[in-house]
mmCIF file of C-alpha atoms in Angstrom:
data_model
loop_
_atom_site.group_PDB
_atom_site.id
_atom_site.type_symbol
_atom_site.label_atom_id
_atom_site.label_comp_id
_atom_site.label_asym_id
_atom_site.label_seq_id
_atom_site.Cartn_x
_atom_site.Cartn_y
_atom_site.Cartn_z
ATOM 1 C CA MET A 1 -106.493 -69.458 22.168
ATOM 2 C CA LYS A 2 -105.228 -69.789 18.675
ATOM 3 C CA LYS A 3 -104.454 -66.111 18.585
ATOM 4 C CA THR A 4 -102.720 -66.163 21.955
ATOM 5 C CA ALA A 5 -100.670 -69.198 20.770
ATOM 6 C CA THR A 6 -99.636 -67.318 17.648
ATOM 7 C CA VAL A 7 -98.563 -64.306 19.717
ATOM 8 C CA ASP A 8 -96.539 -66.487 22.061
ATOM 9 C CA THR A 9 -94.878 -68.227 19.190
ATOM 10 C CA ASP A 10 -93.956 -64.819 17.680
ATOM 11 C CA VAL A 11 -92.696 -63.771 20.970
ATOM 12 C CA MET A 12 -90.611 -66.880 21.304
ATOM 13 C CA LYS A 13 -89.279 -66.461 17.867
ATOM 14 C CA SER A 14 -88.383 -62.829 18.726
ATOM 15 C CA ALA A 15 -86.597 -63.674 21.821
ATOM 16 C CA VAL A 16 -84.594 -66.477 20.015
ATOM 17 C CA VAL A 17 -83.508 -64.081 17.264
ATOM 18 C CA ALA A 18 -82.493 -61.439 19.836
ATOM 19 C CA GLN A 19 -80.646 -64.064 21.823
ATOM 20 C CA ARG A 20 -78.757 -65.070 18.712
ATOM 21 C CA ARG A 21 -77.874 -61.592 17.702
ATOM 22 C CA GLY A 22 -76.647 -61.042 21.311
ATOM 23 C CA THR A 23 -74.594 -64.065 21.140
ATOM 24 C CA GLU A 24 -73.116 -63.040 17.732
ATOM 25 C CA GLN A 25 -72.249 -59.547 18.937
ATOM 26 C CA ASP A 26 -70.635 -61.047 22.232
ATOM 27 C CA GLY A 27 -68.539 -63.284 20.078
ATOM 28 C CA ALA A 28 -67.505 -60.515 17.712
ATOM 29 C CA ALA A 29 -66.433 -58.299 20.730
ATOM 30 C CA ALA A 30 -64.534 -61.246 22.258
ATOM 31 C CA THR A 31 -62.719 -61.786 18.975
ATOM 32 C CA THR A 32 -61.991 -58.049 18.609
ATOM 33 C CA LEU A 33 -60.505 -58.139 22.164
ATOM 34 C CA MET A 34 -58.344 -61.054 21.449
ATOM 35 C CA GLN A 35 -57.049 -59.420 18.258
ATOM 36 C CA ASP A 36 -56.329 -56.252 20.241
ATOM 37 C CA ALA A 37 -54.608 -58.228 22.749
ATOM 38 C CA TYR A 38 -52.608 -60.316 20.202
ATOM 39 C CA ARG A 39 -51.314 -57.148 18.227
ATOM 40 C CA GLN A 40 -50.198 -55.394 21.353
ATOM 41 C CA LEU A 41 -48.359 -58.326 22.787
ATOM 42 C CA GLU A 42 -47.009 -59.358 19.337
ATOM 43 C CA GLU A 43 -45.562 -55.687 18.967
ATOM 44 C CA MET A 44 -44.131 -55.814 22.566
ATOM 45 C CA ILE A 45 -42.271 -59.008 21.699
ATOM 46 C CA VAL A 46 -41.166 -58.259 18.233
ATOM 47 C CA THR A 47 -39.759 -54.924 19.587
ATOM 48 C CA ALA A 48 -38.162 -56.447 22.751
ATOM 49 C CA GLN A 49 -40.238 -54.601 25.023
ATOM 50 C CA LEU A 50 -40.818 -58.024 26.398
ATOM 51 C CA ALA A 51 -37.259 -59.298 26.200
ATOM 52 C CA PRO A 52 -36.183 -62.713 25.008
ATOM 53 C CA GLY A 53 -36.074 -65.250 27.995
ATOM 54 C CA GLU A 54 -38.293 -62.924 30.047
ATOM 55 C CA VAL A 55 -40.835 -64.815 32.258
ATOM 56 C CA VAL A 56 -44.182 -62.983 32.599
ATOM 57 C CA SER A 57 -47.639 -64.286 33.709
ATOM 58 C CA GLU A 58 -51.311 -63.834 32.002
ATOM 59 C CA ALA A 59 -52.422 -61.521 34.911
ATOM 60 C CA ILE A 60 -49.441 -59.272 34.505
ATOM 61 C CA LEU A 61 -49.753 -58.831 30.824
ATOM 62 C CA SER A 62 -53.478 -58.443 31.064
ATOM 63 C CA ARG A 63 -52.865 -55.515 33.390
ATOM 64 C CA ARG A 64 -50.184 -54.199 31.312
ATOM 65 C CA ILE A 65 -52.317 -53.832 27.961
ATOM 66 C CA GLY A 66 -55.578 -53.238 29.787
ATOM 67 C CA ILE A 67 -57.453 -56.070 28.466
ATOM 68 C CA GLY A 68 -59.101 -58.946 30.333
ATOM 69 C CA THR A 69 -57.317 -62.281 31.064
ATOM 70 C CA THR A 70 -59.422 -64.470 28.766
ATOM 71 C CA PRO A 71 -58.587 -62.517 25.500
ATOM 72 C CA THR A 72 -55.041 -62.219 26.757
ATOM 73 C CA ARG A 73 -54.706 -65.801 27.203
ATOM 74 C CA GLU A 74 -56.306 -66.643 23.871
ATOM 75 C CA ALA A 75 -53.650 -64.193 22.349
ATOM 76 C CA LEU A 76 -50.710 -66.011 24.068
ATOM 77 C CA HIS A 77 -51.972 -69.283 22.610
ATOM 78 C CA ARG A 78 -51.673 -67.747 19.366
ATOM 79 C CA LEU A 79 -48.401 -66.279 19.973
ATOM 80 C CA SER A 80 -47.284 -69.646 21.215
ATOM 81 C CA ARG A 81 -48.122 -71.253 17.807
ATOM 82 C CA GLU A 82 -45.989 -68.542 16.222
ATOM 83 C CA TYR A 83 -42.836 -69.380 18.061
ATOM 84 C CA LEU A 84 -42.748 -66.150 20.020
ATOM 85 C CA VAL A 85 -43.727 -67.442 23.531
ATOM 86 C CA GLN A 86 -43.709 -70.686 25.434
ATOM 87 C CA ILE A 87 -46.457 -71.475 27.774
ATOM 88 C CA MET A 88 -45.448 -73.097 30.867
ATOM 89 C CA PRO A 89 -48.545 -74.489 32.856
ATOM 90 C CA ARG A 90 -48.580 -73.070 36.443
ATOM 91 C CA ARG A 91 -45.273 -71.300 35.847
ATOM 92 C CA GLY A 92 -46.032 -68.534 33.711
ATOM 93 C CA VAL A 93 -45.029 -67.601 29.984
ATOM 94 C CA VAL A 94 -41.588 -67.491 28.599
ATOM 95 C CA VAL A 95 -40.718 -65.242 25.652
ATOM 96 C CA THR A 96 -38.788 -67.380 23.193
ATOM 97 C CA PRO A 97 -35.101 -66.702 22.487
ATOM 98 C CA VAL A 98 -34.181 -65.358 19.157
ATOM 99 C CA ASP A 99 -32.713 -68.125 17.054
ATOM 100 C CA VAL A 100 -30.792 -67.828 14.013
ATOM 101 C CA GLY A 101 -31.421 -71.461 13.130
ATOM 102 C CA LEU A 102 -35.189 -70.800 13.285
ATOM 103 C CA GLN A 103 -35.075 -67.761 11.261
ATOM 104 C CA PHE A 104 -33.338 -69.716 8.452
ATOM 105 C CA GLN A 105 -35.956 -72.321 8.531
ATOM 106 C CA VAL A 106 -38.774 -69.485 8.404
ATOM 107 C CA LEU A 107 -37.120 -67.783 5.416
ATOM 108 C CA GLU A 108 -36.911 -71.071 3.640
ATOM 109 C CA THR A 109 -40.651 -71.459 4.002
ATOM 110 C CA ARG A 110 -41.377 -67.784 3.575
ATOM 111 C CA ARG A 111 -39.681 -67.936 0.098
ATOM 112 C CA GLU A 112 -42.455 -70.091 -1.315
ATOM 113 C CA VAL A 113 -45.372 -68.780 0.577
ATOM 114 C CA ASP A 114 -44.653 -65.114 0.200
ATOM 115 C CA ARG A 115 -44.112 -65.387 -3.532
ATOM 116 C CA LEU A 116 -47.426 -67.190 -3.975
ATOM 117 C CA ILE A 117 -49.070 -64.405 -1.988
ATOM 118 C CA ALA A 118 -47.426 -61.675 -3.797
ATOM 119 C CA ARG A 119 -48.208 -63.136 -7.321
ATOM 120 C CA SER A 120 -51.715 -63.957 -6.442
ATOM 121 C CA ALA A 121 -52.318 -60.479 -4.731
ATOM 122 C CA ALA A 122 -51.072 -58.809 -7.925
ATOM 123 C CA GLN A 123 -53.697 -60.756 -9.894
ATOM 124 C CA ARG A 124 -56.623 -60.661 -7.550
ATOM 125 C CA ALA A 125 -56.531 -57.554 -5.450
ATOM 126 C CA THR A 126 -59.401 -55.251 -5.955
ATOM 127 C CA ALA A 127 -58.972 -51.565 -6.611
ATOM 128 C CA ALA A 128 -59.861 -50.717 -3.168
ATOM 129 C CA GLU A 129 -57.259 -53.196 -1.930
ATOM 130 C CA ARG A 130 -54.682 -51.698 -4.176
ATOM 131 C CA GLN A 131 -55.497 -48.117 -2.875
ATOM 132 C CA SER A 132 -55.077 -49.370 0.682
ATOM 133 C CA ILE A 133 -51.624 -51.016 -0.125
ATOM 134 C CA ALA A 134 -50.542 -48.023 -1.955
ATOM 135 C CA ALA A 135 -51.590 -45.828 1.078
ATOM 136 C CA LEU A 136 -49.676 -48.061 3.435
ATOM 137 C CA ALA A 137 -46.725 -47.890 1.336
ATOM 138 C CA LYS A 138 -46.692 -44.205 1.407
ATOM 139 C CA ALA A 139 -46.967 -44.194 5.237
ATOM 140 C CA ILE A 140 -44.103 -46.588 5.339
ATOM 141 C CA GLU A 141 -41.782 -44.124 3.170
ATOM 142 C CA ASP A 142 -42.822 -41.427 5.861
ATOM 143 C CA THR A 143 -41.801 -43.529 8.866
ATOM 144 C CA VAL A 144 -38.490 -44.676 7.293
ATOM 145 C CA ALA A 145 -37.649 -41.023 6.359
ATOM 146 C CA HIS A 146 -37.890 -40.365 10.136
ATOM 147 C CA SER A 147 -36.116 -43.483 11.065
ATOM 148 C CA ASP A 148 -39.049 -44.651 13.097
ATOM 149 C CA VAL A 149 -38.399 -48.268 13.187
ATOM 150 C CA ARG A 150 -41.376 -49.350 15.433
ATOM 151 C CA ALA A 151 -43.803 -47.540 13.224
ATOM 152 C CA PHE A 152 -42.118 -49.021 10.237
ATOM 153 C CA LEU A 153 -42.883 -52.556 11.740
ATOM 154 C CA ARG A 154 -46.337 -51.766 12.743
ATOM 155 C CA LEU A 155 -47.296 -50.490 9.319
ATOM 156 C CA ASP A 156 -45.459 -53.144 7.394
ATOM 157 C CA ALA A 157 -47.271 -55.749 9.345
ATOM 158 C CA GLN A 158 -50.419 -54.068 8.182
ATOM 159 C CA ARG A 159 -49.214 -54.020 4.713
ATOM 160 C CA SER A 160 -48.428 -57.735 4.809
ATOM 161 C CA ARG A 161 -51.793 -58.520 6.106
ATOM 162 C CA CYS A 162 -53.458 -56.531 3.447
ATOM 163 C CA VAL A 163 -51.446 -58.232 0.700
ATOM 164 C CA ALA A 164 -52.304 -61.595 2.080
ATOM 165 C CA SER A 165 -55.854 -60.919 2.403
ATOM 166 C CA SER A 166 -55.967 -59.775 -1.115
ATOM 167 C CA ALA A 167 -54.388 -62.958 -2.435
ATOM 168 C CA ARG A 168 -57.700 -64.809 -1.677
ATOM 169 C CA ASN A 169 -55.861 -67.705 -0.180
ATOM 170 C CA SER A 170 -56.465 -67.988 3.430
ATOM 171 C CA VAL A 171 -54.156 -71.161 3.997
ATOM 172 C CA ALA A 172 -51.312 -69.124 2.751
ATOM 173 C CA ALA A 173 -52.164 -66.018 4.586
ATOM 174 C CA ASP A 174 -52.374 -68.109 7.856
ATOM 175 C CA ILE A 175 -48.869 -69.417 7.159
ATOM 176 C CA ALA A 176 -47.512 -66.066 6.306
ATOM 177 C CA THR A 177 -48.901 -64.538 9.685
ATOM 178 C CA THR A 178 -47.334 -67.407 11.761
ATOM 179 C CA LEU A 179 -43.787 -66.859 10.028
ATOM 180 C CA HIS A 180 -43.774 -62.931 9.771
ATOM 181 C CA SER A 181 -43.637 -62.155 13.246
ATOM 182 C CA VAL A 182 -40.437 -64.424 13.857
ATOM 183 C CA SER A 183 -38.597 -62.543 11.120
ATOM 184 C CA ARG A 184 -39.664 -59.305 12.131
ATOM 185 C CA ARG A 185 -38.370 -59.802 15.652
ATOM 186 C CA PHE A 186 -34.995 -61.258 14.444
ATOM 187 C CA TRP A 187 -34.537 -58.330 12.160
ATOM 188 C CA PHE A 188 -35.378 -55.715 15.029
ATOM 189 C CA CYS A 189 -33.016 -57.459 17.548
ATOM 190 C CA HIS A 190 -30.146 -57.420 14.895
ATOM 191 C CA LEU A 191 -30.780 -54.048 13.220
ATOM 192 C CA ARG A 192 -27.605 -51.878 13.503
ATOM 193 C CA ASP A 193 -28.143 -48.837 11.500
ATOM 194 C CA ASP A 194 -30.360 -46.659 9.239
ATOM 195 C CA GLN A 195 -28.947 -48.038 6.036
ATOM 196 C CA GLN A 196 -30.377 -51.458 6.974
ATOM 197 C CA LEU A 197 -33.690 -50.048 7.517
ATOM 198 C CA LEU A 198 -33.626 -48.211 4.429
ATOM 199 C CA ASP A 199 -32.443 -51.388 2.495
ATOM 200 C CA THR A 200 -35.419 -53.398 4.126
ATOM 201 C CA ALA A 201 -38.109 -50.916 3.604
ATOM 202 C CA ARG A 202 -36.995 -50.467 -0.112
ATOM 203 C CA LEU A 203 -37.396 -54.318 -0.775
ATOM 204 C CA HIS A 204 -40.732 -54.524 1.008
ATOM 205 C CA LEU A 205 -42.018 -51.437 -0.916
ATOM 206 C CA ALA A 206 -41.068 -53.123 -4.067
ATOM 207 C CA VAL A 207 -43.436 -55.953 -3.382
ATOM 208 C CA ALA A 208 -46.097 -53.692 -2.504
ATOM 209 C CA LYS A 209 -45.763 -51.500 -5.766
ATOM 210 C CA ALA A 210 -45.803 -54.453 -7.923
ATOM 211 C CA VAL A 211 -48.969 -55.745 -6.197
ATOM 212 C CA VAL A 212 -50.596 -52.295 -6.788
ATOM 213 C CA LEU A 213 -49.540 -52.292 -10.404
ATOM 214 C CA GLY A 214 -50.973 -55.681 -10.951
ATOM 215 C CA ASP A 215 -47.555 -57.148 -12.069
ATOM 216 C CA ALA A 216 -47.430 -60.677 -10.908
ATOM 217 C CA GLU A 217 -44.182 -61.522 -12.295
ATOM 218 C CA ALA A 218 -42.531 -58.393 -10.891
ATOM 219 C CA ALA A 219 -44.219 -59.123 -7.574
ATOM 220 C CA GLY A 220 -42.882 -62.597 -7.275
ATOM 221 C CA GLU A 221 -39.304 -61.478 -8.190
ATOM 222 C CA ALA A 222 -39.514 -58.596 -5.634
ATOM 223 C CA SER A 223 -40.387 -61.224 -3.157
ATOM 224 C CA ASP A 224 -37.557 -63.330 -3.723
ATOM 225 C CA GLU A 225 -35.298 -60.378 -3.637
ATOM 226 C CA LEU A 226 -36.548 -59.621 -0.270
ATOM 227 C CA ILE A 227 -36.013 -63.099 1.051
ATOM 228 C CA ASP A 228 -32.609 -63.039 -0.449
ATOM 229 C CA TYR A 229 -31.748 -59.868 1.505
ATOM 230 C CA MET A 230 -33.215 -61.305 4.709
ATOM 231 C CA LEU A 231 -31.215 -64.414 4.401
ATOM 232 C CA ALA A 232 -28.001 -62.491 3.846
ATOM 233 C CA PHE A 233 -28.965 -60.278 6.817
ATOM 234 C CA ALA A 234 -29.394 -63.474 8.971
ATOM 235 C CA LYS A 235 -26.074 -64.989 7.987
ATOM 236 C CA ALA A 236 -24.287 -61.729 8.857
ATOM 237 C CA THR A 237 -25.438 -62.098 12.439
ATOM 238 C CA LEU A 238 -23.321 -65.361 12.589
ATOM 239 C CA PRO A 239 -19.768 -65.003 14.308
ATOM 240 C CA GLY A 240 -17.211 -63.668 11.988
ATOM 241 C CA ALA A 241 -19.635 -62.664 9.331
ATOM 242 C CA SER A 242 -20.065 -58.933 7.953
ATOM 243 C CA ASN A 243 -23.304 -56.833 7.556
ATOM 244 C CA PRO A 244 -25.278 -57.590 4.355
ATOM 245 C CA GLY A 245 -24.402 -55.310 1.520
ATOM 246 C CA ARG A 246 -21.082 -54.187 3.150
#
């Protein structure tokens, strides 16, 4: 009886462990699906494949990206927190308008957060992270050379996440993620020529290169220069203004 009880207990423990592992795997898969849905939808909104003011539904978006409704819904709620969509209960999802006033507020906040991230990343990034950032910088240079704006945005978003992760400050990283999508969409919707692409890429790459070199002071200065340019870019979209650098 004792032996049987011991065997039964072992079986029960094994079952509990297997169930826990299965739950963890299911949770990881669900998270991955949500992240995939988020990145697809975020890119579609940033690059105006989903136009400002467009009304869509979870079901339509789910079919369009080939991911189930639950992760698609979770992705949309995240995009709502990032000012890119407005969820209207029982009516659908509205892509928010591109708003220069919001862009100014975003850039004011980004100046402080991005500087902190850039400086911290330059000080704290591991050798492997610096290699990853350097590789992304090289890939960005290649896309800019071919005037591939969508590829530039995709790779620069990866670079931004990598730099933020290497800063070892999850609070700052979360804030930056929330704000950067707004800035990227504003920039994409007002981009006029290759020179603006080159200027923007050069400034982003300056931040990346300073982080790779471990130069915190240069990283902070490069971050400020990028925000200065983005402010000038935003101001140039106002009536009667000229393009930045012209």
